[in-house]
Amino acid sequence: ADLVRRVAGSVPVENMEVGDVICFEEVLINFHPCPYHFQDEGLLWRDGSLYPNFSMSHVLLWARDRIWASVPEVRGTPRDFVLFARQGGNPAQNMKSRKWQGYEEFARELDADIVDFTRLSFDQEVRTMFGAQVFVTVPGAHHAAVLFMRPGTAWVELQCSRVAESFYWYRGFQRLVRALGVRWEAIEAEGCPSLNSDASSDYGEVWVERTAHPLYVFGRVLQDRVAETARQMCWWRKQGEEDTEARPNSSLISKLFPDDSWGLLEELHAGDGAVAMDRCQQWELDCQGVRPSRSRPGSWELLRTSEGYWRKWSCAEVRLDGTARLVDRTTLVAHVLYDIDLTAPASALALMRGALRSSSGVLEG
């Protein structure tokens, strides 16, 4: 929330809770819900990717300048090395994975400042990262802190490269670092798990002809409905009798909102449920079911929950070439392999010092 407010400046920021409805005169909508998950992963990061002569790096640099300007005395004491080992919190209660084992020795040798992000205010975090010439760490949610670093500085990360590179969002983070003008350096940890030669680099994703997809085949065999839109193919199954009476409902959402004030997305004048299903799929994950309207004959209600007369049983992403996304679980890289604790090799110290010699970030007075 602090990050959003600092970037927004004088622009009002509204917090929305479940069930809230806020009306706007103008709305700017992200054209893709997950910008890393393109068929071409590098597309968003190329020069001129957003508009001619305007790319993601321009947006990021503008946001970084806004954040720096919002923090009093941001140009604090510079440090050659700042280190975060995901060591924060009470050791007896610390359940974090991906901790750096034996980081203390490296911190002493480098004379590094050891930080614990859980104990820093937003302003303190920005000052710390702004002053770091080399930030040494392990993978984690603190990746976002790279936004506060100066161009020419270095982000050095202890990791298991083959495992980390199997996840598209990790590859996306490396592009984010470079777009900010920060140098990316990886250090291979000791004892990293081995992967099969056919291990997938994209969550086991394969693309098959849509009519050969199990979702399509089982939907047809069971005589349910398979509906397709530009981006989705969904298998729909009947859940109840087609009438306008409320069906018994024991879900938590129904208990919290018995009048359907939260569950109802839209009411559509369509006598045919197929039209309602097609419209529901345009809502993508927001819409999970449809049912005949309880108050308007000939209309259908689009629901956030899967409690309608028809509900989405399963969906697959589709492409314009007629293929549909399928996950081959035999090639998946388990996330648990990414979450192991890490140990740095003896050679890591020289690599970290080399990153300092190669860094060019200048901290102006």
Short mmCIF file of C-alpha atoms in Angstrom, two decimals:
data_model
loop_
_atom_site.label_atom_id
_atom_site.label_comp_id
_atom_site.label_asym_id
_atom_site.label_seq_id
_atom_site.Cartn_x
_atom_site.Cartn_y
_atom_site.Cartn_z
CA ALA A 1 0.00 0.00 0.00
CA ASP A 2 2.85 2.42 0.81
CA LEU A 3 4.46 1.75 -2.56
CA VAL A 4 1.21 2.45 -4.45
CA ARG A 5 0.55 5.65 -2.51
CA ARG A 6 4.07 6.99 -3.05
CA VAL A 7 3.87 6.41 -6.80
CA ALA A 8 0.32 7.81 -6.97
CA GLY A 9 1.32 11.05 -5.27
CA SER A 10 -1.69 13.38 -5.29
CA VAL A 11 -3.85 10.89 -7.20
CA PRO A 12 -6.48 9.44 -4.78
CA VAL A 13 -6.02 5.79 -3.86
CA GLU A 14 -9.11 3.77 -2.93
CA ASN A 15 -8.95 0.55 -0.93
CA MET A 16 -11.55 -2.00 -2.04
CA GLU A 17 -12.80 -4.82 0.15
CA VAL A 18 -14.82 -7.90 -0.86
CA GLY A 19 -18.25 -6.77 -1.99
CA ASP A 20 -17.30 -3.12 -2.55
CA VAL A 21 -18.40 -1.35 -5.72
CA ILE A 22 -16.64 1.86 -6.79
CA CYS A 23 -17.73 3.82 -9.86
CA PHE A 24 -15.20 5.66 -12.05
CA GLU A 25 -15.63 8.08 -14.91
CA GLU A 26 -12.58 6.66 -16.68
CA VAL A 27 -10.80 3.35 -16.18
CA LEU A 28 -7.41 2.18 -17.47
CA ILE A 29 -7.27 -1.64 -17.57
CA ASN A 30 -4.14 -3.76 -17.89
CA PHE A 31 -4.44 -5.56 -21.23
CA HIS A 32 -3.04 -8.82 -19.79
CA PRO A 33 -3.46 -10.08 -16.18
CA CYS A 34 0.01 -11.66 -16.08
CA PRO A 35 2.48 -9.78 -18.28
CA TYR A 36 5.25 -12.38 -17.86
CA HIS A 37 3.06 -15.18 -19.21
CA PHE A 38 3.24 -14.36 -22.91
CA GLN A 39 4.21 -16.87 -25.54
CA ASP A 40 7.11 -14.50 -26.16
CA GLU A 41 8.37 -13.74 -22.64
CA GLY A 42 10.64 -10.90 -23.74
CA LEU A 43 7.92 -9.00 -25.61
CA LEU A 44 6.98 -6.62 -22.80
CA TRP A 45 10.59 -5.62 -22.10
CA ARG A 46 11.68 -4.60 -25.58
CA ASP A 47 12.30 -1.01 -26.64
CA GLY A 48 9.05 0.57 -27.77
CA SER A 49 6.97 -2.29 -26.39
CA LEU A 50 4.25 -0.03 -24.98
CA TYR A 51 4.32 2.85 -27.50
CA PRO A 52 6.89 4.03 -30.05
CA ASN A 53 9.99 5.12 -28.11
CA PHE A 54 8.32 4.15 -24.82
CA SER A 55 8.88 0.89 -22.97
CA MET A 56 8.60 -0.75 -19.54
CA SER A 57 11.94 0.70 -18.46
CA HIS A 58 10.54 4.23 -18.85
CA VAL A 59 7.62 3.37 -16.57
CA LEU A 60 9.86 1.75 -13.96
CA LEU A 61 12.36 4.61 -13.91
CA TRP A 62 9.53 7.13 -13.51
CA ALA A 63 8.08 5.12 -10.61
CA ARG A 64 11.50 4.83 -8.96
CA ASP A 65 12.05 8.59 -9.17
CA ARG A 66 8.63 9.20 -7.59
CA ILE A 67 9.45 6.88 -4.70
CA TRP A 68 12.90 8.38 -4.10
CA ALA A 69 11.41 11.90 -4.08
CA SER A 70 8.84 10.86 -1.47
CA VAL A 71 11.42 9.69 1.11
CA PRO A 72 13.08 12.37 3.30
CA GLU A 73 16.89 12.21 3.29
CA VAL A 74 16.90 9.28 0.89
CA ARG A 75 20.58 9.88 0.08
CA GLY A 76 21.88 8.45 3.33
CA THR A 77 25.10 6.66 4.17
CA PRO A 78 26.37 4.49 1.30
CA ARG A 79 27.32 0.88 2.00
CA ASP A 80 29.46 -1.40 -0.15
CA PHE A 81 27.46 -4.49 0.82
CA VAL A 82 23.95 -4.99 2.19
CA LEU A 83 22.92 -8.59 2.92
CA PHE A 84 19.55 -10.23 3.48
CA ALA A 85 19.43 -13.98 4.17
CA ARG A 86 15.68 -14.35 4.93
CA GLN A 87 16.78 -14.74 8.52
CA GLY A 88 14.24 -12.36 10.02
CA GLY A 89 11.84 -12.93 12.88
CA ASN A 90 11.96 -15.08 15.97
CA PRO A 91 14.18 -18.10 15.14
CA ALA A 92 11.82 -20.37 17.10
CA GLN A 93 8.89 -19.25 14.94
CA ASN A 94 10.67 -18.51 11.64
CA MET A 95 9.16 -20.87 9.06
CA LYS A 96 10.60 -19.12 6.01
CA SER A 97 12.10 -21.31 3.32
CA ARG A 98 15.09 -20.43 1.14
CA LYS A 99 17.17 -19.23 4.07
CA TRP A 100 20.90 -18.68 3.56
CA GLN A 101 22.74 -21.09 5.81
CA GLY A 102 26.02 -19.75 7.19
CA TYR A 103 25.52 -16.19 5.95
CA GLU A 104 27.16 -14.74 9.09
CA GLU A 105 30.69 -15.59 7.94
CA PHE A 106 30.16 -13.89 4.58
CA ALA A 107 28.68 -10.83 6.29
CA ARG A 108 31.78 -10.54 8.49
CA GLU A 109 34.20 -10.94 5.59
CA LEU A 110 32.37 -8.35 3.51
CA ASP A 111 31.67 -6.01 6.44
CA ALA A 112 28.09 -6.07 5.18
CA ASP A 113 25.05 -4.50 6.76
CA ILE A 114 22.61 -7.30 7.60
CA VAL A 115 19.00 -6.19 7.12
CA ASP A 116 15.69 -7.66 8.17
CA PHE A 117 12.92 -6.27 6.00
CA THR A 118 10.26 -7.27 8.53
CA ARG A 119 11.71 -4.68 10.93
CA LEU A 120 12.08 -1.81 8.48
CA SER A 121 9.56 0.92 7.73
CA PHE A 122 8.95 1.73 4.07
CA ASP A 123 11.20 4.80 4.23
CA GLN A 124 13.97 2.79 5.94
CA GLU A 125 13.78 0.11 3.27
CA VAL A 126 14.08 2.65 0.47
CA ARG A 127 17.07 4.37 2.14
CA THR A 128 18.78 1.02 2.73
CA MET A 129 18.42 -0.15 -0.87
CA PHE A 130 19.28 3.30 -2.26
CA GLY A 131 22.57 3.27 -0.35
CA ALA A 132 23.57 -0.29 -1.29
CA GLN A 133 26.34 -0.65 -3.86
CA VAL A 134 25.94 -4.46 -3.87
CA PHE A 135 22.89 -6.23 -2.44
CA VAL A 136 23.55 -9.89 -1.63
CA THR A 137 20.62 -12.20 -0.98
CA VAL A 138 18.61 -15.32 -1.81
CA PRO A 139 15.31 -15.60 -3.77
CA GLY A 140 12.14 -14.26 -2.15
CA ALA A 141 9.36 -11.68 -2.14
CA HIS A 142 11.92 -8.98 -1.30
CA HIS A 143 12.69 -9.00 -5.04
CA ALA A 144 10.43 -5.93 -5.13
CA ALA A 145 13.11 -3.95 -3.26
CA VAL A 146 15.22 -3.78 -6.44
CA LEU A 147 12.95 -0.91 -7.47
CA PHE A 148 14.73 1.29 -4.91
CA MET A 149 18.31 0.61 -6.09
CA ARG A 150 20.43 3.01 -8.13
CA PRO A 151 21.43 2.22 -11.73
CA GLY A 152 24.89 0.72 -11.95
CA THR A 153 24.61 -1.06 -8.60
CA ALA A 154 24.50 -4.87 -8.37
CA TRP A 155 21.97 -7.46 -7.17
CA VAL A 156 23.83 -10.69 -6.31
CA GLU A 157 21.66 -13.74 -5.63
CA LEU A 158 22.57 -17.15 -4.24
CA GLN A 159 20.38 -19.67 -6.03
CA CYS A 160 20.01 -23.04 -7.70
CA SER A 161 20.04 -21.73 -11.25
CA ARG A 162 18.45 -24.64 -13.11
CA VAL A 163 15.59 -24.86 -10.63
CA ALA A 164 15.01 -21.10 -10.48
CA GLU A 165 15.13 -20.72 -14.27
CA SER A 166 12.30 -23.28 -14.54
CA PHE A 167 9.81 -20.67 -13.36
CA TYR A 168 8.75 -17.93 -15.80
CA TRP A 169 8.24 -15.36 -13.05
CA TYR A 170 11.84 -15.78 -11.96
CA ARG A 171 13.04 -15.13 -15.48
CA GLY A 172 10.74 -12.11 -15.49
CA PHE A 173 12.42 -10.76 -12.36
CA GLN A 174 15.80 -10.83 -14.07
CA ARG A 175 14.36 -8.73 -16.89
CA LEU A 176 12.93 -6.32 -14.33
CA VAL A 177 16.36 -5.91 -12.70
CA ARG A 178 18.03 -5.15 -16.01
CA ALA A 179 15.27 -2.72 -17.05
CA LEU A 180 16.10 -0.69 -13.92
CA GLY A 181 19.76 -0.49 -14.91
CA VAL A 182 20.83 -2.74 -12.03
CA ARG A 183 23.38 -5.49 -12.71
CA TRP A 184 22.21 -9.06 -12.11
CA GLU A 185 24.71 -11.60 -10.77
CA ALA A 186 23.86 -15.22 -9.87
CA ILE A 187 25.92 -17.46 -7.57
CA GLU A 188 25.28 -21.18 -7.73
CA ALA A 189 24.58 -22.68 -4.30
CA GLU A 190 26.14 -25.91 -3.08
CA GLY A 191 24.19 -29.16 -3.20
CA CYS A 192 21.51 -28.02 -5.62
CA PRO A 193 18.96 -30.70 -6.60
CA SER A 194 19.38 -32.37 -9.96
CA LEU A 195 16.61 -32.24 -12.56
CA ASN A 196 15.66 -34.68 -15.30
CA SER A 197 16.78 -33.81 -18.79
CA ASP A 198 13.15 -33.28 -19.84
CA ALA A 199 12.31 -30.95 -16.93
CA SER A 200 10.00 -28.20 -18.14
CA SER A 201 10.90 -24.52 -18.07
CA ASP A 202 7.25 -23.43 -18.27
CA TYR A 203 5.30 -25.39 -15.64
CA GLY A 204 4.98 -28.46 -17.87
CA GLU A 205 3.03 -26.50 -20.45
CA VAL A 206 2.30 -28.16 -23.80
CA TRP A 207 -0.12 -27.14 -26.52
CA VAL A 208 -2.42 -29.65 -28.21
CA GLU A 209 -5.19 -29.44 -30.78
CA ARG A 210 -8.27 -28.29 -28.86
CA THR A 211 -10.37 -31.26 -30.02
CA ALA A 212 -7.71 -33.61 -28.60
CA HIS A 213 -7.64 -31.87 -25.23
CA PRO A 214 -9.01 -34.06 -22.37
CA LEU A 215 -11.34 -31.27 -21.32
CA TYR A 216 -12.96 -31.23 -24.76
CA VAL A 217 -13.07 -35.04 -25.05
CA PHE A 218 -14.60 -35.72 -21.62
CA GLY A 219 -17.05 -32.84 -21.97
CA ARG A 220 -18.39 -34.36 -25.20
CA VAL A 221 -18.38 -37.95 -23.95
CA LEU A 222 -20.39 -37.00 -20.86
CA GLN A 223 -22.76 -34.92 -23.01
CA ASP A 224 -22.03 -31.73 -21.12
CA ARG A 225 -21.31 -28.43 -22.82
CA VAL A 226 -17.89 -27.29 -24.02
CA ALA A 227 -17.87 -23.56 -24.75
CA GLU A 228 -15.11 -21.61 -26.45
CA THR A 229 -14.25 -17.92 -26.51
CA ALA A 230 -11.22 -16.13 -27.92
CA ARG A 231 -8.98 -17.06 -24.98
CA GLN A 232 -10.70 -19.89 -23.13
CA MET A 233 -12.27 -23.28 -23.61
CA CYS A 234 -14.42 -24.41 -20.67
CA TRP A 235 -16.22 -27.61 -19.74
CA TRP A 236 -19.60 -26.78 -18.23
CA ARG A 237 -21.64 -29.19 -16.11
CA LYS A 238 -25.21 -29.05 -14.87
CA GLN A 239 -25.57 -28.72 -11.14
CA GLY A 240 -29.30 -28.42 -10.52
CA GLU A 241 -32.79 -28.17 -11.96
CA GLU A 242 -33.45 -25.32 -14.32
CA ASP A 243 -35.87 -23.23 -12.33
CA THR A 244 -35.85 -19.85 -10.64
CA GLU A 245 -36.07 -21.16 -7.10
CA ALA A 246 -33.06 -20.80 -4.86
CA ARG A 247 -31.20 -24.02 -4.34
CA PRO A 248 -30.13 -24.97 -0.80
CA ASN A 249 -26.74 -23.37 -0.25
CA SER A 250 -24.35 -23.83 2.65
CA SER A 251 -21.26 -22.05 1.34
CA LEU A 252 -19.54 -19.40 3.43
CA ILE A 253 -20.15 -16.76 0.75
CA SER A 254 -23.89 -17.50 0.79
CA LYS A 255 -24.00 -17.18 4.56
CA LEU A 256 -22.15 -13.87 4.48
CA PHE A 257 -24.20 -12.49 1.58
CA PRO A 258 -27.61 -14.24 1.67
CA ASP A 259 -29.11 -11.66 -0.72
CA ASP A 260 -26.53 -12.44 -3.44
CA SER A 261 -25.19 -8.88 -3.17
CA TRP A 262 -21.65 -10.17 -3.67
CA GLY A 263 -22.21 -13.27 -5.80
CA LEU A 264 -24.13 -11.65 -8.66
CA LEU A 265 -21.87 -10.23 -11.37
CA GLU A 266 -24.32 -9.39 -14.09
CA GLU A 267 -27.86 -10.09 -15.28
CA LEU A 268 -28.09 -10.88 -18.97
CA HIS A 269 -31.22 -10.82 -21.12
CA ALA A 270 -30.72 -14.13 -22.91
CA GLY A 271 -33.23 -16.92 -23.13
CA ASP A 272 -30.52 -19.42 -23.97
CA GLY A 273 -28.09 -20.55 -21.28
CA ALA A 274 -25.41 -20.99 -23.93
CA VAL A 275 -25.32 -17.22 -24.46
CA ALA A 276 -24.94 -16.73 -20.70
CA MET A 277 -22.07 -19.21 -20.58
CA ASP A 278 -20.26 -17.44 -23.40
CA ARG A 279 -20.66 -14.13 -21.58
CA CYS A 280 -19.49 -15.71 -18.32
CA GLN A 281 -16.27 -16.85 -20.00
CA GLN A 282 -15.58 -13.27 -21.07
CA TRP A 283 -15.39 -12.49 -17.33
CA GLU A 284 -12.72 -15.22 -17.13
CA LEU A 285 -11.96 -16.17 -13.49
CA ASP A 286 -14.45 -13.69 -12.04
CA CYS A 287 -17.43 -15.69 -13.30
CA GLN A 288 -17.85 -19.32 -12.21
CA GLY A 289 -21.52 -20.15 -12.86
CA VAL A 290 -24.81 -19.10 -14.45
CA ARG A 291 -28.47 -19.65 -13.59
CA PRO A 292 -31.89 -18.44 -14.79
CA SER A 293 -32.82 -15.11 -13.21
CA ARG A 294 -34.92 -15.36 -10.06
CA SER A 295 -36.75 -12.12 -10.80
CA ARG A 296 -36.72 -11.64 -14.58
CA PRO A 297 -37.99 -14.46 -16.79
CA GLY A 298 -35.92 -14.85 -19.92
CA SER A 299 -32.78 -13.50 -18.23
CA TRP A 300 -29.74 -15.23 -16.78
CA GLU A 301 -27.58 -14.36 -13.80
CA LEU A 302 -23.78 -14.53 -13.99
CA LEU A 303 -22.26 -15.59 -10.67
CA ARG A 304 -18.90 -15.25 -8.93
CA THR A 305 -19.45 -18.64 -7.29
CA SER A 306 -19.95 -22.06 -8.87
CA GLU A 307 -23.47 -22.44 -7.53
CA GLY A 308 -25.61 -21.84 -10.59
CA TYR A 309 -27.64 -24.20 -12.71
CA TRP A 310 -24.56 -24.48 -14.96
CA ARG A 311 -21.05 -24.13 -13.55
CA LYS A 312 -17.54 -24.16 -14.94
CA TRP A 313 -16.01 -27.55 -14.29
CA SER A 314 -12.64 -26.87 -15.86
CA CYS A 315 -11.08 -24.40 -18.30
CA ALA A 316 -8.03 -24.27 -20.56
CA GLU A 317 -6.32 -21.36 -22.26
CA VAL A 318 -6.59 -21.41 -26.06
CA ARG A 319 -4.58 -19.76 -28.80
CA LEU A 320 -5.59 -18.32 -32.14
CA ASP A 321 -3.94 -21.26 -33.89
CA GLY A 322 -6.59 -23.63 -32.45
CA THR A 323 -4.40 -25.21 -29.77
CA ALA A 324 -5.25 -25.47 -26.07
CA ARG A 325 -2.96 -25.47 -23.05
CA LEU A 326 -2.31 -28.75 -21.26
CA VAL A 327 0.03 -29.40 -18.31
CA ASP A 328 2.29 -32.43 -18.47
CA ARG A 329 2.83 -33.07 -14.78
CA THR A 330 5.60 -35.59 -15.43
CA THR A 331 7.89 -32.71 -16.50
CA LEU A 332 6.93 -30.22 -13.79
CA VAL A 333 9.65 -28.81 -11.54
CA ALA A 334 8.22 -29.03 -8.03
CA HIS A 335 8.14 -25.74 -6.16
CA VAL A 336 9.54 -27.52 -3.10
CA LEU A 337 12.88 -27.73 -4.95
CA TYR A 338 12.89 -23.94 -5.21
CA ASP A 339 12.14 -23.58 -1.51
CA ILE A 340 15.20 -25.35 -0.10
CA ASP A 341 17.67 -23.61 2.21
CA LEU A 342 20.88 -22.56 0.46
CA THR A 343 24.61 -22.75 1.24
CA ALA A 344 27.15 -20.57 -0.55
CA PRO A 345 30.38 -22.10 -1.90
CA ALA A 346 33.75 -20.80 -0.70
CA SER A 347 34.27 -19.15 -4.09
CA ALA A 348 31.21 -16.93 -3.54
CA LEU A 349 33.21 -14.39 -1.53
CA ALA A 350 35.45 -13.55 -4.49
CA LEU A 351 32.41 -13.29 -6.78
CA MET A 352 30.71 -10.85 -4.40
CA ARG A 353 33.83 -8.69 -4.17
CA GLY A 354 34.09 -8.79 -7.95
CA ALA A 355 30.55 -7.46 -8.19
CA LEU A 356 31.59 -4.48 -6.08
CA ARG A 357 34.58 -3.73 -8.32
CA SER A 358 32.37 -3.93 -11.40
CA SER A 359 29.55 -1.77 -10.02
CA SER A 360 29.31 1.80 -11.22
CA GLY A 361 26.45 3.27 -9.21
CA VAL A 362 27.37 6.73 -7.97
CA LEU A 363 25.77 8.08 -4.82
CA GLU A 364 25.56 11.82 -5.24
CA GLY A 365 25.96 14.04 -2.24
#
